[in-house]
mmCIF file of C-alpha atoms and ligand atoms in Angstrom:
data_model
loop_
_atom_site.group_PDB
_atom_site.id
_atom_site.type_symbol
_atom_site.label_atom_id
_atom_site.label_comp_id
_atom_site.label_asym_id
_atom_site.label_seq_id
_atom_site.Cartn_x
_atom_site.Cartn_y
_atom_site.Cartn_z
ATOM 1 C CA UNK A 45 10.755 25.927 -15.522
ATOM 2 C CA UNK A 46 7.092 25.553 -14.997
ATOM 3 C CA UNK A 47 5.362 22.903 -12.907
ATOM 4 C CA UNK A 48 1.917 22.321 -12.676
ATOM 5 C CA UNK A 49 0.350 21.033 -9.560
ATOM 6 C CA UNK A 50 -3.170 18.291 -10.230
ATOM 7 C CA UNK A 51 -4.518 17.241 -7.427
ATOM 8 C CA UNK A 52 -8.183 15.610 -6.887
ATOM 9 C CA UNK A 53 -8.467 14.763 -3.515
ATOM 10 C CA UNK A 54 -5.671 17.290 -1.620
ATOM 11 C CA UNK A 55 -6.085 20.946 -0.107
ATOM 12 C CA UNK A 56 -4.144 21.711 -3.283
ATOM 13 C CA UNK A 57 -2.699 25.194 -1.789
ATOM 14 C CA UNK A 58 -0.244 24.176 1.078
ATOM 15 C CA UNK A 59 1.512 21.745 -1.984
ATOM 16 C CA UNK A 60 1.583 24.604 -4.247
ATOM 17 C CA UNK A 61 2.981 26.714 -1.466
ATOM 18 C CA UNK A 62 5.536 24.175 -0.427
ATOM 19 C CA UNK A 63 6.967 23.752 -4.264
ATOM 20 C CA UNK A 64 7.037 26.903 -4.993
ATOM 21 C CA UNK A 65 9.279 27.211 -1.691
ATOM 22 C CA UNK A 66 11.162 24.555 -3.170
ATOM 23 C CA UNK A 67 11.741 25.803 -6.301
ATOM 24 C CA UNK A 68 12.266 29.143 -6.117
ATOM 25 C CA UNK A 69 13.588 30.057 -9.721
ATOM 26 C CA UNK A 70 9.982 28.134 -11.296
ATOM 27 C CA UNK A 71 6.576 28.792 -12.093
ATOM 28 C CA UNK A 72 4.135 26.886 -10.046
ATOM 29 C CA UNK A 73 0.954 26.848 -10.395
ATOM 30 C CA UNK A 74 -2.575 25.028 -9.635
ATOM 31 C CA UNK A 75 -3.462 23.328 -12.696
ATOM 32 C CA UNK A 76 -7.098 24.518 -14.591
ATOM 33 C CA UNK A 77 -8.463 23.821 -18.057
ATOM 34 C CA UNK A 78 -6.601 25.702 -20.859
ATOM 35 C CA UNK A 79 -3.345 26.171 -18.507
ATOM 36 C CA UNK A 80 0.102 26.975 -20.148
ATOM 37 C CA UNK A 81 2.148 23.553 -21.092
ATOM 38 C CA UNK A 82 4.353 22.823 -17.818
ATOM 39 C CA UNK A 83 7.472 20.856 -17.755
ATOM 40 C CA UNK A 84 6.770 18.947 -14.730
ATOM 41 C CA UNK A 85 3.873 17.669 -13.215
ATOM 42 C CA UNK A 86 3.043 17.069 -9.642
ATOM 43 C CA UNK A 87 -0.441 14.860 -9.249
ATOM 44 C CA UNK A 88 -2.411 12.537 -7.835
ATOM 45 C CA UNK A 89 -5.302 11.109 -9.813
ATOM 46 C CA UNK A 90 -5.778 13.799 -12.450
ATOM 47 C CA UNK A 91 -8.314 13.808 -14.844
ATOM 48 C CA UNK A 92 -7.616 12.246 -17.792
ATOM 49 C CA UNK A 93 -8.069 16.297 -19.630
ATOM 50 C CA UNK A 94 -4.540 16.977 -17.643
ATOM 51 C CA UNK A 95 -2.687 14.843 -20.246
ATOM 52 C CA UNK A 96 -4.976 15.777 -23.281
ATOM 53 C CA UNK A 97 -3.674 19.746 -22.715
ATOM 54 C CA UNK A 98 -0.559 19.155 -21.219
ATOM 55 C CA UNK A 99 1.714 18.351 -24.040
ATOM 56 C CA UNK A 100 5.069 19.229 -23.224
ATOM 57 C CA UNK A 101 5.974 17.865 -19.720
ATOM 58 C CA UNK A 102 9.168 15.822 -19.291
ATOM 59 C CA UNK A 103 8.188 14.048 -16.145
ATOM 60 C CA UNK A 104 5.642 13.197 -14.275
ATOM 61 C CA UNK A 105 5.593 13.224 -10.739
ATOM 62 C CA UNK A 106 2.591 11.044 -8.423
ATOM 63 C CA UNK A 107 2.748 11.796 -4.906
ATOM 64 C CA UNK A 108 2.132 8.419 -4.007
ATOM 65 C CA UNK A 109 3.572 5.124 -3.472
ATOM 66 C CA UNK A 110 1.029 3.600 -5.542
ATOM 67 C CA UNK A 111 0.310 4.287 -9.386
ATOM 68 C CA UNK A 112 -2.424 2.326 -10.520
ATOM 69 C CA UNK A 113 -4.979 5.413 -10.753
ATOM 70 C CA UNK A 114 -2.567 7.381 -13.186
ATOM 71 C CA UNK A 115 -1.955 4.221 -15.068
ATOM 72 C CA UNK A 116 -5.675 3.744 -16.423
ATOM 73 C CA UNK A 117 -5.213 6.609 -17.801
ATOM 74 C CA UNK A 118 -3.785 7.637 -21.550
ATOM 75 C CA UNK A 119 -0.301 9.220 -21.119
ATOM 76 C CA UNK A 120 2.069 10.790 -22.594
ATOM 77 C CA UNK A 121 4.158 8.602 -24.673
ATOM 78 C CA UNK A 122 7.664 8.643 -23.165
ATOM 79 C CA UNK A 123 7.100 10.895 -20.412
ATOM 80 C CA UNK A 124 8.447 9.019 -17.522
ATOM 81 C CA UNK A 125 6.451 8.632 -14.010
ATOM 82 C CA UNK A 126 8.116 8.788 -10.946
ATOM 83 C CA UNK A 127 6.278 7.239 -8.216
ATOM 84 C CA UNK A 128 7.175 8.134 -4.226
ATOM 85 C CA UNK A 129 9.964 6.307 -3.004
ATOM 86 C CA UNK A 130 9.057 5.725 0.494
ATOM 87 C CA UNK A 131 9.168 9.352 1.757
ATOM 88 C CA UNK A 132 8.434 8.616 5.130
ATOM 89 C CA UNK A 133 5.996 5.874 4.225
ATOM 90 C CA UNK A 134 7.689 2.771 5.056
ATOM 91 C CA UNK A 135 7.610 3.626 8.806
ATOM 92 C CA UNK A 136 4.235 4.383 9.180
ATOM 93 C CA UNK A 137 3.273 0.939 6.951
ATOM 94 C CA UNK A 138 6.029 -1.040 9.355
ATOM 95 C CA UNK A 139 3.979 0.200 12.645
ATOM 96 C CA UNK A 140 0.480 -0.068 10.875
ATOM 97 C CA UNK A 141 1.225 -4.011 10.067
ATOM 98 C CA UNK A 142 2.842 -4.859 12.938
ATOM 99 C CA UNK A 143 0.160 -3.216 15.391
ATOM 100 C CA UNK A 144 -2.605 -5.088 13.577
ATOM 101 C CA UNK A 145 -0.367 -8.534 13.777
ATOM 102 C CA UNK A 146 0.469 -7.796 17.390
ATOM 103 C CA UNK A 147 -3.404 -7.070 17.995
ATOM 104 C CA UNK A 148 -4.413 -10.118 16.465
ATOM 105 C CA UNK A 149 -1.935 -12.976 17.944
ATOM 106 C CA UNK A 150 -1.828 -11.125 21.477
ATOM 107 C CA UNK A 151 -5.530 -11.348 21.539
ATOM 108 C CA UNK A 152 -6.076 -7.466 22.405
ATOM 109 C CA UNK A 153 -9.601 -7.167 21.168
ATOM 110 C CA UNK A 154 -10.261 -10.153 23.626
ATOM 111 C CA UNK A 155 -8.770 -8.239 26.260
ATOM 112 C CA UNK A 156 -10.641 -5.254 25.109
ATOM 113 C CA UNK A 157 -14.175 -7.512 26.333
ATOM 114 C CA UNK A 158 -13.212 -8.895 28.828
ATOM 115 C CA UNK A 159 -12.157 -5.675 30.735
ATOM 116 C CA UNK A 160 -15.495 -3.831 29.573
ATOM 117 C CA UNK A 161 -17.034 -6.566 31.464
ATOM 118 C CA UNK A 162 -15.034 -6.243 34.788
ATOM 119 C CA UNK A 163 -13.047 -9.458 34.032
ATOM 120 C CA UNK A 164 -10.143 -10.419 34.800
ATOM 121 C CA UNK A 165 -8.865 -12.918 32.912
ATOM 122 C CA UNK A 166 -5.798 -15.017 31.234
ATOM 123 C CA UNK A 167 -5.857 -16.508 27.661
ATOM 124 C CA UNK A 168 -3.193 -19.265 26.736
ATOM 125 C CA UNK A 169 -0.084 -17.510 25.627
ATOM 126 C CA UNK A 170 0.130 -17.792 21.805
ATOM 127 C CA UNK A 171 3.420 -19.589 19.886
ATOM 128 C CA UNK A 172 5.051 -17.360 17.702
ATOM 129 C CA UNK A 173 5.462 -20.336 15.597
ATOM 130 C CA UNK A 174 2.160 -21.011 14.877
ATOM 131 C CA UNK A 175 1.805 -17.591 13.384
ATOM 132 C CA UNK A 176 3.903 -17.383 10.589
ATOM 133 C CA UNK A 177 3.590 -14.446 8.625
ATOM 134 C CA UNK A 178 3.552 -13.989 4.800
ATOM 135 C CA UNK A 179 4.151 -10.924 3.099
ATOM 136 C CA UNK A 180 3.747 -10.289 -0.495
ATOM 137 C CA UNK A 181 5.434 -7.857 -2.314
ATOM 138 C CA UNK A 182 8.960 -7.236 -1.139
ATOM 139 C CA UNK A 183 9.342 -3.633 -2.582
ATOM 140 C CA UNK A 184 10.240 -0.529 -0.272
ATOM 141 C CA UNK A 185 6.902 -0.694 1.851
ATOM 142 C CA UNK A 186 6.950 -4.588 2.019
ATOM 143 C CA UNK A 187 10.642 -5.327 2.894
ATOM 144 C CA UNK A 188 10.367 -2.323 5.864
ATOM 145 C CA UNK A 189 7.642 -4.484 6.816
ATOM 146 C CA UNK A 190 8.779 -7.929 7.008
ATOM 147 C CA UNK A 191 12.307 -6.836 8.704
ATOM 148 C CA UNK A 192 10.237 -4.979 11.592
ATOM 149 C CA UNK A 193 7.783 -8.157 12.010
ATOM 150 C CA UNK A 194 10.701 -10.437 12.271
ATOM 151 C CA UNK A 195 12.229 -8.152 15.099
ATOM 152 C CA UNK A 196 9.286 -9.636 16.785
ATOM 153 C CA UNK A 197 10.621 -13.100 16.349
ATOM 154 C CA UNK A 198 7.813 -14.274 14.363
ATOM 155 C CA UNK A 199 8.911 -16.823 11.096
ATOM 156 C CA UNK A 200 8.122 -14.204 7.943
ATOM 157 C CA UNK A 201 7.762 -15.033 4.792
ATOM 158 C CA UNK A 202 7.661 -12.781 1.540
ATOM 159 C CA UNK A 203 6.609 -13.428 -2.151
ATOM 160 C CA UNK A 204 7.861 -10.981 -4.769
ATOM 161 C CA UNK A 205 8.129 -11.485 -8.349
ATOM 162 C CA UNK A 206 12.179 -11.203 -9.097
ATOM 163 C CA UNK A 207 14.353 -13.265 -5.935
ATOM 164 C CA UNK A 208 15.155 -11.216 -2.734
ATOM 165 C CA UNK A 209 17.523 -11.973 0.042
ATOM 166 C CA UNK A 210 16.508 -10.697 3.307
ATOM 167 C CA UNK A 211 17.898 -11.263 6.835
ATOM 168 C CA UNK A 212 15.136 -13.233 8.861
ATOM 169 C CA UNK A 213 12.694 -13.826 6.178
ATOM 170 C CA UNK A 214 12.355 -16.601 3.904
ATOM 171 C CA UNK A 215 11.588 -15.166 0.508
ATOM 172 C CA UNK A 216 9.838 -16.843 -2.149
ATOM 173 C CA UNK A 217 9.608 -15.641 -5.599
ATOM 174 C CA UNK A 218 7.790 -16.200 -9.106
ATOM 175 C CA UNK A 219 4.321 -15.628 -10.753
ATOM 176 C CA UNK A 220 1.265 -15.129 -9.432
ATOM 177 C CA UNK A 221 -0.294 -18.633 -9.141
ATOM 178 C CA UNK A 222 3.310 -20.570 -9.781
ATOM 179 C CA UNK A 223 4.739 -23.037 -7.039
ATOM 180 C CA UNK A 224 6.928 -20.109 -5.599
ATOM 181 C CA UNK A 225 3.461 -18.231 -4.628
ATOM 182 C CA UNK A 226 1.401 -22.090 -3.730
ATOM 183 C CA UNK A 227 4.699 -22.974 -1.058
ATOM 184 C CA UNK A 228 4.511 -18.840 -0.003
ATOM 185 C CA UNK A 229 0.554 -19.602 0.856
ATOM 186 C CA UNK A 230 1.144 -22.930 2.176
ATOM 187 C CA UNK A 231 3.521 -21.322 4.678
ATOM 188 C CA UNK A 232 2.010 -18.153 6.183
ATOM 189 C CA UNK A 233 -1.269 -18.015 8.367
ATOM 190 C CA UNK A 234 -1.105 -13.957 8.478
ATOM 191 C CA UNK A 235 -1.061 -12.701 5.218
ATOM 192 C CA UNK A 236 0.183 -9.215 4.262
ATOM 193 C CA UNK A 237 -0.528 -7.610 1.139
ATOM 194 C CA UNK A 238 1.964 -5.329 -0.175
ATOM 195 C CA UNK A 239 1.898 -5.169 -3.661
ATOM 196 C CA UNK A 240 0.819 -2.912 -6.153
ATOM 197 C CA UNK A 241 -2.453 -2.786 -7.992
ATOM 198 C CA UNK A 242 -1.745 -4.573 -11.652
ATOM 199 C CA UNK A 243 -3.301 -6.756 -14.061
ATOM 200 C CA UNK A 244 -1.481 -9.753 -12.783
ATOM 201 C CA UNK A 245 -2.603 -8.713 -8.874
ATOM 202 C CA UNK A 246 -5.870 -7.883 -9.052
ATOM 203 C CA UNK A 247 -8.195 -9.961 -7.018
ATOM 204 C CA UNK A 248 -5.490 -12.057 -5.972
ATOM 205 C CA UNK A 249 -6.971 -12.782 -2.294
ATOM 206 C CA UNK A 250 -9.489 -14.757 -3.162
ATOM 207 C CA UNK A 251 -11.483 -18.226 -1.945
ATOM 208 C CA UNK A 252 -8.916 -20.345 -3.595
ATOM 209 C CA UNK A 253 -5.587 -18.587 -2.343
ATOM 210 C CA UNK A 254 -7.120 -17.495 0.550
ATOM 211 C CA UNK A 255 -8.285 -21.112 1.262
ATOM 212 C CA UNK A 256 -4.723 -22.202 0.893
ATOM 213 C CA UNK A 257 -3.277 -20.026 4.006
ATOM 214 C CA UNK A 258 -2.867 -22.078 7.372
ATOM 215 C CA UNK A 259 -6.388 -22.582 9.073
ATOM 216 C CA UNK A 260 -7.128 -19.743 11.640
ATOM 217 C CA UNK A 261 -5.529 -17.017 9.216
ATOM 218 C CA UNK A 262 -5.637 -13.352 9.065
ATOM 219 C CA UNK A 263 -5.475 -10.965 6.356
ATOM 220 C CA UNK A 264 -3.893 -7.486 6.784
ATOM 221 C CA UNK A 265 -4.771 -5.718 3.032
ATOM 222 C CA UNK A 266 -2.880 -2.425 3.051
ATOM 223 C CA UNK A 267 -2.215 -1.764 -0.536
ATOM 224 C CA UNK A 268 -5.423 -1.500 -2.651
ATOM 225 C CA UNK A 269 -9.032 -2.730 -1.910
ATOM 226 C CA UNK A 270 -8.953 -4.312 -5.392
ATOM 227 C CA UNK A 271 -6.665 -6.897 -4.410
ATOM 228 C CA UNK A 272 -9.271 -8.733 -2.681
ATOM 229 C CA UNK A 273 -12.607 -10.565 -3.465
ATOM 230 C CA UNK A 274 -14.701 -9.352 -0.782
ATOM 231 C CA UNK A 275 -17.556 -11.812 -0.823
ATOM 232 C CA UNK A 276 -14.912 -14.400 -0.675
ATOM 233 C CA UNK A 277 -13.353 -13.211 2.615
ATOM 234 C CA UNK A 278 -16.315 -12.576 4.435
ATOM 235 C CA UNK A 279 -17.067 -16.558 3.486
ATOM 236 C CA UNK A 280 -13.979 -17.929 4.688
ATOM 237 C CA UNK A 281 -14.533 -15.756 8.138
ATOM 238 C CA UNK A 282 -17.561 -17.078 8.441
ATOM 239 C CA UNK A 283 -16.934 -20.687 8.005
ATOM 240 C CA UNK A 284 -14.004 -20.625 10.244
ATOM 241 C CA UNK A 285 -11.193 -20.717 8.373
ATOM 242 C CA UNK A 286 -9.960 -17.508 8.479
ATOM 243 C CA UNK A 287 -9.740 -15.219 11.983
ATOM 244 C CA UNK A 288 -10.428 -12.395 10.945
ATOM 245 C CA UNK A 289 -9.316 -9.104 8.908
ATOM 246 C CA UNK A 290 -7.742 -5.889 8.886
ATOM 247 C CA UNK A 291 -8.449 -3.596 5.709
ATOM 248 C CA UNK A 292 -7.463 -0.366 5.233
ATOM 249 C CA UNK A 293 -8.056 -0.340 1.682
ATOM 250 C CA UNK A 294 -11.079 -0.781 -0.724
ATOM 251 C CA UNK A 295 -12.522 -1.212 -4.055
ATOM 252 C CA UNK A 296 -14.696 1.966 -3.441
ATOM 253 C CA UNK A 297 -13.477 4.865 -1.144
ATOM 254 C CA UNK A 298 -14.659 6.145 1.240
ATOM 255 C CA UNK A 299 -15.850 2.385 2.062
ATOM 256 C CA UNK A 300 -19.873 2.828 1.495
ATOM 257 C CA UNK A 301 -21.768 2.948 3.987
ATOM 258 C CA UNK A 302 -24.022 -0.216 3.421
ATOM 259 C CA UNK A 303 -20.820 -2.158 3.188
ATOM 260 C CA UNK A 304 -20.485 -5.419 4.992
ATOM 261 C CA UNK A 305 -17.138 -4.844 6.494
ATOM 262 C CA UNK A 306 -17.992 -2.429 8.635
ATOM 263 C CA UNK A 307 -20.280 -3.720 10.969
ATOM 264 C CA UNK A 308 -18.808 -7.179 10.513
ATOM 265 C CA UNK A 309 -17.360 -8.284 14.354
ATOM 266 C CA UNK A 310 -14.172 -9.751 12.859
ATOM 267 C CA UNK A 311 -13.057 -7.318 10.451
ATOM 268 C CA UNK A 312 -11.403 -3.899 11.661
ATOM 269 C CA UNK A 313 -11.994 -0.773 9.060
ATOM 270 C CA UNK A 314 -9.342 1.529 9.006
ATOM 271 C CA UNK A 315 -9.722 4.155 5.938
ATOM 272 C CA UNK A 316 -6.790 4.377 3.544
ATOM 273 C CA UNK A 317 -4.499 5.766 6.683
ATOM 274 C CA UNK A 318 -1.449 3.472 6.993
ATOM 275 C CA UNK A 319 0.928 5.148 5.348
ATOM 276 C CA UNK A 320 -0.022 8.359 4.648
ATOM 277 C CA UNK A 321 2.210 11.105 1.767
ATOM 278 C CA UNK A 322 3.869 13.287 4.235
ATOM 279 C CA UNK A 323 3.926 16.467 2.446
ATOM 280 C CA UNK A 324 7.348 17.897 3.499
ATOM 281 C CA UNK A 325 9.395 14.803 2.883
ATOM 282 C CA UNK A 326 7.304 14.078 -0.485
ATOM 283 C CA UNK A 327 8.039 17.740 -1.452
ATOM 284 C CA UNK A 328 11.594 17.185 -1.207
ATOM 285 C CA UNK A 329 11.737 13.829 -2.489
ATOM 286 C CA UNK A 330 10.107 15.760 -5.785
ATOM 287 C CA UNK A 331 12.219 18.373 -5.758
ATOM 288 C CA UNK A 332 15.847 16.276 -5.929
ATOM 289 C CA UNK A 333 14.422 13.975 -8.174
ATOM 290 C CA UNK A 334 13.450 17.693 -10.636
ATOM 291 C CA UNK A 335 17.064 18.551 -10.610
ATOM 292 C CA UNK A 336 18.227 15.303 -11.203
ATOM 293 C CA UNK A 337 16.040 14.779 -14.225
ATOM 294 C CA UNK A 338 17.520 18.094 -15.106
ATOM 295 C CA UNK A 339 20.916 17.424 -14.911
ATOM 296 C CA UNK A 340 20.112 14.273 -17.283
ATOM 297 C CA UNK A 341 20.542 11.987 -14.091
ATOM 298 C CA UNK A 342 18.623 8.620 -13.669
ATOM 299 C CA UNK A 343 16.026 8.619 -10.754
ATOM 300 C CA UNK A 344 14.894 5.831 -8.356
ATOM 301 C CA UNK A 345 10.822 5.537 -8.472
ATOM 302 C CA UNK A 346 10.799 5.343 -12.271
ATOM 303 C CA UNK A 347 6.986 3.350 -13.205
ATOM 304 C CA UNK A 348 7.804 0.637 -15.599
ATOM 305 C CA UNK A 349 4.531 0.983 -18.088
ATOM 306 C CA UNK A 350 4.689 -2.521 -19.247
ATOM 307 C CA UNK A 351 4.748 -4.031 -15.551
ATOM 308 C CA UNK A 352 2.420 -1.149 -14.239
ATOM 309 C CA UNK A 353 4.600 -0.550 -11.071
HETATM 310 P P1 NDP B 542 7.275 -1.364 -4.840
HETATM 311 O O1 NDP B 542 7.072 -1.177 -6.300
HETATM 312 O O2 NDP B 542 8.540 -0.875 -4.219
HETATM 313 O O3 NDP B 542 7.149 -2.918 -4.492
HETATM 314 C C1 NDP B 542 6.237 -3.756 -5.107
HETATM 315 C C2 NDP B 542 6.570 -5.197 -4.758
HETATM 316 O O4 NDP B 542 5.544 -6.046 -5.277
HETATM 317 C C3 NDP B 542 7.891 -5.669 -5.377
HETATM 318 O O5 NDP B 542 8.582 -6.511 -4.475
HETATM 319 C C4 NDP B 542 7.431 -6.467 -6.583
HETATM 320 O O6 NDP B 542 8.302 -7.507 -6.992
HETATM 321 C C5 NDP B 542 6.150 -7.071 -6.058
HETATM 322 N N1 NDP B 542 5.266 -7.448 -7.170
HETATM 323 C C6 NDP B 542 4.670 -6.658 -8.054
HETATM 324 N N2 NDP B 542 3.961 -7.364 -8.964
HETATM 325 C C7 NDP B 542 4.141 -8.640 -8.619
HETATM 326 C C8 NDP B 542 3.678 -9.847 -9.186
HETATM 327 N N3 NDP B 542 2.883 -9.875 -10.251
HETATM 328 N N4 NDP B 542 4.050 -10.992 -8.606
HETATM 329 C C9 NDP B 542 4.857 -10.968 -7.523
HETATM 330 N N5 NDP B 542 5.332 -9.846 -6.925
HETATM 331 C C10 NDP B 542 4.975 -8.707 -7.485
HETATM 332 O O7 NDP B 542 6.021 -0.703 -4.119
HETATM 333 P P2 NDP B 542 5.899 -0.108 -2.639
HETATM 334 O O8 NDP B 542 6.434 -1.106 -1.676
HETATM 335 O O9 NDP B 542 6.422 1.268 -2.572
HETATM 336 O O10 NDP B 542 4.299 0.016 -2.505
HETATM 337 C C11 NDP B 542 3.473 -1.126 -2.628
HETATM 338 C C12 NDP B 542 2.012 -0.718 -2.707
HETATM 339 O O11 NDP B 542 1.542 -0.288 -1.442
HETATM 340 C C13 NDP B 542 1.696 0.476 -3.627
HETATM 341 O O12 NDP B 542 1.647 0.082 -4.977
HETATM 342 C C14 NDP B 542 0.354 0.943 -3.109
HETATM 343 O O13 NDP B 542 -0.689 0.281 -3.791
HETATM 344 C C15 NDP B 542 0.351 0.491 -1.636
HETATM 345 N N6 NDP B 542 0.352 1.629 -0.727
HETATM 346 C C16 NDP B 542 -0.669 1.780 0.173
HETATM 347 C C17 NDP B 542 -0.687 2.821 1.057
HETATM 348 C C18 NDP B 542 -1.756 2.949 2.080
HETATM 349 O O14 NDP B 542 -1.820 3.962 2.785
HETATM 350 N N7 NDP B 542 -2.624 1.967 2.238
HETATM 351 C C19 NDP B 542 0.380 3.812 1.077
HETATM 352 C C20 NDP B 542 1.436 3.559 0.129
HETATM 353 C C21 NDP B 542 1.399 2.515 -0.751
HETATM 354 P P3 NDP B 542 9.763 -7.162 -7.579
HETATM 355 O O15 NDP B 542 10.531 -6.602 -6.406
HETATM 356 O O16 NDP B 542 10.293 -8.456 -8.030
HETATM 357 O O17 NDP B 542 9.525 -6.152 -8.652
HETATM 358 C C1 OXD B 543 -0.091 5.518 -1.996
HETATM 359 C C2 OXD B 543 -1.258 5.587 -1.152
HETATM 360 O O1 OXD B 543 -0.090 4.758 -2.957
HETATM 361 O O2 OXD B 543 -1.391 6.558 -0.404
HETATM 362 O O3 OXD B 543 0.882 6.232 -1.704
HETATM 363 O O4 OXD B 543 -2.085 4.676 -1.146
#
């Protein structure tokens, strides 16, 4: 078996390292123009002359949660892509949300002033109630998510396209821009996004949804920076209707530096680092799923081309 390793933004060698430790009876290799035709490929936004050379691979392997790079691209016809199934992501996204939330209704970065000015001082205790969250996209990130926010005994809300029961938070369901997503809005001041990067999602945080979230929200964007209109959040900050931000993700990354977010006093920059691929558990993740394809097995991960996720 050969497997072919594509990488643009990785130190590609510890990856080919750790597949070749596990898979000791294959070739693998670090992929370069004119390579030999792999059966497997490991990547994470190749260039589109990958798939033009590599003709013969049975699966395709992203090592990331997220697939929207590799699916602008022209692939293989009936090659499936297998996305990461958590992999040690869900805990890191589940700690990432619900420090931002914490920060934000306990008032931290008010805390934060006041003690760099000697002061000590009280704020009114917040009401969970008036904080309700809303999560969209229930998938393996977002439904980690929304049970460890509602451990906190804040109401949660989530919004995913197919119905989901789950203990502690009220799910609503539907399309983009049906009543299922208006009552979702209507409902949550904090707003978590969670989904992935399609056709139907793009821009979907935006003056009019935005506007409809409970005055005084927040918006946590941890999936891509394409989700969200910028110019549009920085209004509704501005005019008071929304809190503030936390963004970890952007249209252009690294976030340039000329870019309003950074400097802007409501809006905390984080770049691309709540859930990050752990290599080790992503490496073995891989690996099973290899064998599994080999033994003619069905996967978990499998990218649906005509939904884009
Ligand atoms: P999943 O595919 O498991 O979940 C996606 C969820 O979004 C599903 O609940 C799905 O609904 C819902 N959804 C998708 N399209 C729509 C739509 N049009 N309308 C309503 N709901 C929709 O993905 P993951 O949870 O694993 O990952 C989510 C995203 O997080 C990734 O795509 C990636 O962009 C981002 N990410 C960001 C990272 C970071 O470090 N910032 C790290 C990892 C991922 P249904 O269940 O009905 O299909
Ligand atoms: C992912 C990511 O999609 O890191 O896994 O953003």
């Amino acid at each position: 078996m050969r497997i072919s390793f594509c990488c643009s933004d990785t130190k590609p060698q510890p990856w080919v390292d750790g597949l070749k430790a596990a898979f000791p009876d294959a070739e693998v290799s670090l992929w370069s123009a004119g390579a030999e035709p792999a059966d497997y490929a490991v990547v994470w936004m190749p260039p589109q002359q990958f798939f033009d050379e590599q003709l013969k691979l049975k699966g395709i392997f992203n090592i990331g949660a997220g697939v929207d790079a590799l699916m602008k691209l022209r692939l293989p016809a009936g090659v499936p892509v297998v996305r990461l199934d958590d992999a040690g992501m869900s805990v890191q996204m589940a700690e990432f949300v619900c420090h931002a939330v914490i920060r934000h209704f306990r008032e931290f970065d008010g805390y934060e002033a006041d003690v760099a000015e000697g002061k000590w001082s009280y704020r009114k205790p917040r009401l969970r109630t008036d904080y309700p969250i809303g999560v969209m996209g229930l998938g393996v990130l977002g439904e980690r998510v929304s049970r460890a926010l509602a451990q906190f005994d804040f109401p949660v809300n989530g919004w995913s396209r197919s119905p989901k029961a789950i203990e502690g938070v009220q799910c609503f369901s539907g399309d983009v821009g049906g009543q299922g997503f208006q009552d979702f809005l209507a409902a949550s001041r904090i707003l978590v996004c969670l989904l992935p990067l399609t056709s139907e999602t793009r821009g979907i945080m935006n003056m009019d949804t935005l506007s409809r979230l409970r005055t005084g929200g927040y918006v946590i964007n941890v999936a891509r920076g394409s989700h969200l209109v910028d110019g549009d959040l920085i209004t509704l900050i501005d005019n008071g209707h929304l809190a503030g931000a936390t963004l970890d993700v952007f249209h252009v990354e690294p976030l340039p530096a000329d870019h309003p977010f950074w400097k802007h006093p409501k809006i905390t920059v984080t770049p691309h680092t709540s859930a990050r691929t752990l290599r080790e558990e992503s490496i073995a993740q891989i690996a099973g799923k290899v064998r599994a394809v080999e033994r003619g097995e069905r996967v978990a991960g499998i990218v649906d081309p005509l939904r884009g996720y």
